[in-house]
mmCIF file of C-alpha atoms in Angstrom:
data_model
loop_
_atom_site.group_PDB
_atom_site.id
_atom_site.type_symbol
_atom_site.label_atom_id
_atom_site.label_comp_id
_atom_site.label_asym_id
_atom_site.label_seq_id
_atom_site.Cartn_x
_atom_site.Cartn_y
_atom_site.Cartn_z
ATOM 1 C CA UNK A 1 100.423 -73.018 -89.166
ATOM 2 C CA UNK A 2 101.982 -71.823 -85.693
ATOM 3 C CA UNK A 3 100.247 -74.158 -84.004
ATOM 4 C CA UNK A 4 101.837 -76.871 -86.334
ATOM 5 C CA UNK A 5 105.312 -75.881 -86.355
ATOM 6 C CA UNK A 6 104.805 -75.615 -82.225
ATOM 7 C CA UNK A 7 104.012 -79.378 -82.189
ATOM 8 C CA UNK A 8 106.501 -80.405 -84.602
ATOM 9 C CA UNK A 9 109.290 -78.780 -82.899
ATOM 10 C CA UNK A 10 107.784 -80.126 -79.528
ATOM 11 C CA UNK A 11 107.886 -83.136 -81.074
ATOM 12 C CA UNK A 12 111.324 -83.703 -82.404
ATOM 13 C CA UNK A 13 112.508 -81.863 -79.385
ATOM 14 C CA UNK A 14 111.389 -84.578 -77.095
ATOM 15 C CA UNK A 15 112.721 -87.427 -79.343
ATOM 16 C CA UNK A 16 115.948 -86.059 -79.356
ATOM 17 C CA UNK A 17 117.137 -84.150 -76.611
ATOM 18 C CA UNK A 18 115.376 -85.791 -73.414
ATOM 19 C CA UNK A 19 116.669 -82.786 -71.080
ATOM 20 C CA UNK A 20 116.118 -79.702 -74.014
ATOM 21 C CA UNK A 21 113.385 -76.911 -73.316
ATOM 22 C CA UNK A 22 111.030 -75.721 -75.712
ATOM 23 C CA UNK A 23 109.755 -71.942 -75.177
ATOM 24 C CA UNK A 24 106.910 -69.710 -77.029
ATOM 25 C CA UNK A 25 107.094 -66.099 -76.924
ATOM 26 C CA UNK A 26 103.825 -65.148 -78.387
ATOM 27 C CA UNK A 27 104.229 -61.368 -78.384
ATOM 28 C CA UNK A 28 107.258 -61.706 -80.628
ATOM 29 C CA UNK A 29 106.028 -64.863 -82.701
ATOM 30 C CA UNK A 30 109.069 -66.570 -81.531
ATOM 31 C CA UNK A 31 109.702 -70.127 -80.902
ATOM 32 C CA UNK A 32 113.228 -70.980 -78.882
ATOM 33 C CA UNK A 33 114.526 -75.266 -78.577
ATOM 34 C CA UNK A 34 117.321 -75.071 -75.983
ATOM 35 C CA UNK A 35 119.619 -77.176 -74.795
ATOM 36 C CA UNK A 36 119.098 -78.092 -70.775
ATOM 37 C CA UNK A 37 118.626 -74.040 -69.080
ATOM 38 C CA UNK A 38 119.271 -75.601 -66.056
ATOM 39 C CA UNK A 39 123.167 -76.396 -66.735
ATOM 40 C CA UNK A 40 126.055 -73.479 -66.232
ATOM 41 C CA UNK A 41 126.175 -73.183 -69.683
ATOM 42 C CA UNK A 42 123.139 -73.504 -72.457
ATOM 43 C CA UNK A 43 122.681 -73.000 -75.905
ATOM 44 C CA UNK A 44 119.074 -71.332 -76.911
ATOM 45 C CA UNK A 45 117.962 -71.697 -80.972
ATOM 46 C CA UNK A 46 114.898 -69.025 -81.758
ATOM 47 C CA UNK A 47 112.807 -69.293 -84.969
ATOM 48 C CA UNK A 48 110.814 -66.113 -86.056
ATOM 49 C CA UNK A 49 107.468 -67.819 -86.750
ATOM 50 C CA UNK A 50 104.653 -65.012 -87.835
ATOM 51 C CA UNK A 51 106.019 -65.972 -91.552
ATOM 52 C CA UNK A 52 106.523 -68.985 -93.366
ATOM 53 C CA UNK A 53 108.657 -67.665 -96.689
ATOM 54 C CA UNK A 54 109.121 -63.534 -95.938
ATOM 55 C CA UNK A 55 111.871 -64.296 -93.289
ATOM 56 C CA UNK A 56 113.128 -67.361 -91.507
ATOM 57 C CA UNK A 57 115.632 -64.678 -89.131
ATOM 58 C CA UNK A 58 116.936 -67.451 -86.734
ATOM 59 C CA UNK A 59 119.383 -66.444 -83.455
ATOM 60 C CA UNK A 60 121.643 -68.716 -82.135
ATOM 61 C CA UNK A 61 122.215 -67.896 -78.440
ATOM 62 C CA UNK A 62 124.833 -69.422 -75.958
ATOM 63 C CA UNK A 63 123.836 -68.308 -72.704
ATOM 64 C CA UNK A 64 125.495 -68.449 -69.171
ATOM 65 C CA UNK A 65 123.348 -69.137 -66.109
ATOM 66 C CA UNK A 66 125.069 -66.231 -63.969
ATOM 67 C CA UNK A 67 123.021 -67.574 -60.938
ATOM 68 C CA UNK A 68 120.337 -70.727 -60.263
ATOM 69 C CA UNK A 69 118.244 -70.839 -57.243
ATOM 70 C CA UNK A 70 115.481 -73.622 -56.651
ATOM 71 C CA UNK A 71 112.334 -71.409 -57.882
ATOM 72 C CA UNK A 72 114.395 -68.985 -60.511
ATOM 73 C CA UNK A 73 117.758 -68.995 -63.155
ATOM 74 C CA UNK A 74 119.349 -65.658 -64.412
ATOM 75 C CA UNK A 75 121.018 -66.131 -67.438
ATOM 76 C CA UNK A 76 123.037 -63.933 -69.755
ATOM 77 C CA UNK A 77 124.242 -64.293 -73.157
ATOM 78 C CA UNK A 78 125.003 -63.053 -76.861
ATOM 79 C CA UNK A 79 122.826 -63.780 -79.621
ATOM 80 C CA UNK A 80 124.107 -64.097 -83.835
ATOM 81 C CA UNK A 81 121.036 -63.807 -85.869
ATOM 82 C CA UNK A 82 121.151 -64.874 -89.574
ATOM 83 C CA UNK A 83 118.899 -65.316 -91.912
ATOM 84 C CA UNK A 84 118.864 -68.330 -94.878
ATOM 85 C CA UNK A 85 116.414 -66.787 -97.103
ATOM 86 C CA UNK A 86 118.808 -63.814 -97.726
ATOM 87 C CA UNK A 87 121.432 -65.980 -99.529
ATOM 88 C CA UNK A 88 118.549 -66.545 -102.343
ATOM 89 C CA UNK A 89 118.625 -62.904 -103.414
ATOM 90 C CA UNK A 90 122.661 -62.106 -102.805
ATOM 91 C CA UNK A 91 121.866 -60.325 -99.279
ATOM 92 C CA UNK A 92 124.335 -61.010 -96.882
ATOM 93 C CA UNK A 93 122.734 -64.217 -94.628
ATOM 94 C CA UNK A 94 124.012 -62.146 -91.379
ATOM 95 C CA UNK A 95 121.735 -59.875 -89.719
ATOM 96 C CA UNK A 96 122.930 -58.752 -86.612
ATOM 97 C CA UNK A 97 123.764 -59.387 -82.806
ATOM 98 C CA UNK A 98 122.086 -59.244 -79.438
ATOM 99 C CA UNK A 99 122.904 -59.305 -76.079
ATOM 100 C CA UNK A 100 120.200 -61.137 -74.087
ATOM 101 C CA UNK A 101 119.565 -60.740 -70.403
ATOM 102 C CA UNK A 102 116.796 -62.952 -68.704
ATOM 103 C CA UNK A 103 114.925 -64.911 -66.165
ATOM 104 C CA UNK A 104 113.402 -68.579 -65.774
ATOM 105 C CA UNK A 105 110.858 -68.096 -63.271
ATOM 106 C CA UNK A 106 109.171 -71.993 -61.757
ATOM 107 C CA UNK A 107 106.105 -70.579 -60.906
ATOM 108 C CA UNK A 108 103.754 -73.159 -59.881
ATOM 109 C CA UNK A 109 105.666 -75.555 -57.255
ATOM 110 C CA UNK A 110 103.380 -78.790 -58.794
ATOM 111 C CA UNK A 111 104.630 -78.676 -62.317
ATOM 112 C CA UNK A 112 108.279 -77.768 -61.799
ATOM 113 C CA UNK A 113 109.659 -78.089 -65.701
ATOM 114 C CA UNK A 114 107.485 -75.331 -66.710
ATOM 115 C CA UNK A 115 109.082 -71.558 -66.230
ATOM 116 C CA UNK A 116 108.083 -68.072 -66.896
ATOM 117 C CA UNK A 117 110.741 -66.523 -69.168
ATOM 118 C CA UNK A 118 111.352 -63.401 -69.504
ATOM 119 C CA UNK A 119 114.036 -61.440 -71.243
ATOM 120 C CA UNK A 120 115.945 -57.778 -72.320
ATOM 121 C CA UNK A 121 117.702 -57.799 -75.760
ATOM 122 C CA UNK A 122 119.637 -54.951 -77.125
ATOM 123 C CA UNK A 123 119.676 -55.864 -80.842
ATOM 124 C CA UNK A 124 122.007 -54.468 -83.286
ATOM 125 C CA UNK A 125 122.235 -55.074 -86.972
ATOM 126 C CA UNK A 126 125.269 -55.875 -88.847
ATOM 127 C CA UNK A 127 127.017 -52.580 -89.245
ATOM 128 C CA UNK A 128 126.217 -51.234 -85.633
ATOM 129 C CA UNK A 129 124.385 -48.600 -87.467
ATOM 130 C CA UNK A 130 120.506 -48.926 -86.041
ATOM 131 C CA UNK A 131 119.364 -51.120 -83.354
ATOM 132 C CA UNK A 132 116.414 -51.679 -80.972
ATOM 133 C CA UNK A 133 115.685 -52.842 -77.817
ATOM 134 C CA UNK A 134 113.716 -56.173 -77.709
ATOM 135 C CA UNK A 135 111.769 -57.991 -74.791
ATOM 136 C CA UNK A 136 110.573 -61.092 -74.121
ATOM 137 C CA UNK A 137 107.988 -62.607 -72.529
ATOM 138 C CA UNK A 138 106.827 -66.189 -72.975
ATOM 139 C CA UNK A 139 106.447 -69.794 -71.526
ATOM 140 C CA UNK A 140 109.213 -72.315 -71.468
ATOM 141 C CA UNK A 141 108.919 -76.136 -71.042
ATOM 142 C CA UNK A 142 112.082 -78.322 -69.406
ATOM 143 C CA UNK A 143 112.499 -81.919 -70.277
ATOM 144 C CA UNK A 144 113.438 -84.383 -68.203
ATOM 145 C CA UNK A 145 115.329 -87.932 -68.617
ATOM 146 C CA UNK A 146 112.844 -90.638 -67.550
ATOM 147 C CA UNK A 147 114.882 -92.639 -64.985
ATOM 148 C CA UNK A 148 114.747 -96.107 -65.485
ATOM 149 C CA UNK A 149 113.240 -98.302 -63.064
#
């Protein structure tokens, strides 16, 4: 089922944003459809996949590229995470807010749109009660526009 909703967001990714990014964190069961990391300013969408009904927690994440060398981009930003689901038994559909702080590591000099990502989230919930520290660690995929010939 992973594997399927990793295509399918591959998939419309690439049919509709020709410069978006696609990542996988597979220690969190996390998949992430960005707008283009490269620019000053991106926007990062993250879908909890290790369950299909249980949760759909999504975070919506601006970020800020605070600076972009040829090999590496370090990026900041503040994440809302809601959840749909919760609306369907009167739970509030907010769930709390992050504050992400990464890198977008090129690795491999022959396939430059794919990047190492790796991140530090404080996470809070709604009330600013109880929170955790989350990290990241996944692959990431850049688009490119196909220049016309």
């Amino acid at each position: 089922m992973k594997h399927a909703l990793t295509a399918l967001l591959l998939g419309i990714t690439v049919s509709a944003f020709s410069q978006a990014s696609v990542a996988y964190y597979p220690f969190n069961n996390i998949v992430t459809v960005s707008s283009n990391a490269d620019r000053a300013v991106w926007v990062d969408a993250r879908l909890q996949t290790n369950t299909v009904f249980g949760s759909l927690s999504t975070t919506i994440c601006p970020m800020v590229n605070i600076a972009r060398r040829a090999q590496v981009n370090y990026y900041t930003g503040l994440g809302v995470r809601f959840n749909a689901l919760n609306g369907v038994d009167n739970r509030d559909v907010l769930e709390g807010y992050s504050l992400h702080i990464g890198v977008r590591i090129k690795p491999l000099l022959f396939v430059p749109n794919l990047r190492v990502s790796f991140e530090i989230a404080p996470y809070s919930r709604k009330d600013f009660k109880t929170g955790n520290l989350q990290s990241f660690l996944g692959l990431a995929y850049q688009f490119s526009k196909k220049l016309k010939k």
